[in-house]
Amino acid sequence: EDDGARMARNAIRGCITFHLFDVRRISLEALPRHLAETPLYREASARFLGLAPDALASWLVGELERAGVAHREGGELVAS
């Protein structure tokens, strides 16, 4: 993985983590739309990752669960 992709992944993961701590939960169905509509996430993904919003959301949920900062609860991603 090149530096740009690594930095994009870290930026997206960090920003979403802080967003989730602020809102406490986000609908798993709404997450791809949020990623697509937010310029930072949309542009970083397009430029460095080449992931569609659904794929980016799937990766992100897995990363946040793995790190222990979030978990799935029903149809939502909840801050741990």
GROMACS .gro file of C-alpha atoms in nm:
model
   80
    1GLU     CA    1   0.000   0.000   0.000
    2ASP     CA    2   0.142   0.337  -0.092
    3ASP     CA    3   0.169   0.636   0.142
    4GLY     CA    4  -0.129   0.819  -0.009
    5ALA     CA    5  -0.361   0.522   0.044
    6ARG     CA    6  -0.233   0.468   0.397
    7MET     CA    7  -0.283   0.835   0.485
    8ALA     CA    8  -0.631   0.837   0.329
    9ARG     CA    9  -0.734   0.529   0.527
   10ASN     CA   10  -0.598   0.678   0.851
   11ALA     CA   11  -0.771   1.012   0.790
   12ILE     CA   12  -1.107   0.855   0.711
   13ARG     CA   13  -1.086   0.613   1.004
   14GLY     CA   14  -0.987   0.891   1.245
   15CYS     CA   15  -1.250   1.141   1.131
   16ILE     CA   16  -1.530   0.884   1.139
   17THR     CA   17  -1.417   0.767   1.484
   18PHE     CA   18  -1.449   1.123   1.621
   19HIS     CA   19  -1.780   1.170   1.438
   20LEU     CA   20  -1.910   0.848   1.590
   21PHE     CA   21  -1.798   0.953   1.939
   22ASP     CA   22  -1.993   1.276   1.887
   23VAL     CA   23  -2.317   1.126   1.752
   24ARG     CA   24  -2.278   0.794   1.945
   25ARG     CA   25  -2.441   0.586   1.668
   26ILE     CA   26  -2.492   0.588   1.293
   27SER     CA   27  -2.718   0.377   1.077
   28LEU     CA   28  -2.524   0.115   0.880
   29GLU     CA   29  -2.757   0.185   0.589
   30ALA     CA   30  -2.680   0.560   0.602
   31LEU     CA   31  -2.302   0.524   0.638
   32PRO     CA   32  -2.222   0.472   0.266
   33ARG     CA   33  -2.435   0.776   0.179
   34HIS     CA   34  -2.256   0.983   0.446
   35LEU     CA   35  -1.920   0.877   0.303
   36ALA     CA   36  -2.031   0.963  -0.051
   37GLU     CA   37  -2.177   1.302   0.044
   38THR     CA   38  -1.887   1.424   0.259
   39PRO     CA   39  -1.621   1.577   0.033
   40LEU     CA   40  -1.320   1.464   0.240
   41TYR     CA   41  -1.425   1.098   0.238
   42ARG     CA   42  -1.546   1.101  -0.122
   43GLU     CA   43  -1.233   1.267  -0.261
   44ALA     CA   44  -0.983   1.070  -0.050
   45SER     CA   45  -1.146   0.745  -0.154
   46ALA     CA   46  -1.163   0.840  -0.521
   47ARG     CA   47  -0.807   0.969  -0.537
   48PHE     CA   48  -0.622   0.719  -0.321
   49LEU     CA   49  -0.838   0.411  -0.259
   50GLY     CA   50  -1.068   0.364  -0.555
   51LEU     CA   51  -1.344   0.225  -0.334
   52ALA     CA   52  -1.717   0.269  -0.390
   53PRO     CA   53  -1.902   0.407  -0.085
   54ASP     CA   54  -2.042   0.062   0.005
   55ALA     CA   55  -1.696  -0.095  -0.003
   56LEU     CA   56  -1.546   0.194   0.194
   57ALA     CA   57  -1.821   0.163   0.457
   58SER     CA   58  -1.769  -0.213   0.484
   59TRP     CA   59  -1.393  -0.170   0.532
   60LEU     CA   60  -1.448   0.110   0.783
   61VAL     CA   61  -1.697  -0.083   0.997
   62GLY     CA   62  -1.458  -0.378   1.011
   63GLU     CA   63  -1.168  -0.155   1.111
   64LEU     CA   64  -1.363   0.021   1.385
   65GLU     CA   65  -1.489  -0.310   1.523
   66ARG     CA   66  -1.139  -0.459   1.512
   67ALA     CA   67  -1.000  -0.157   1.698
   68GLY     CA   68  -1.274  -0.188   1.960
   69VAL     CA   69  -1.406   0.165   1.914
   70ALA     CA   70  -1.742   0.057   1.771
   71HIS     CA   71  -1.973  -0.240   1.744
   72ARG     CA   72  -2.284  -0.331   1.549
   73GLU     CA   73  -2.612  -0.314   1.733
   74GLY     CA   74  -2.910  -0.397   1.519
   75GLY     CA   75  -2.877  -0.189   1.206
   76GLU     CA   76  -2.645   0.065   1.362
   77LEU     CA   77  -2.278   0.120   1.429
   78VAL     CA   78  -2.246   0.224   1.793
   79ALA     CA   79  -1.949   0.384   1.969
   80SER     CA   80  -1.804   0.148   2.229
   0.00000   0.00000   0.00000
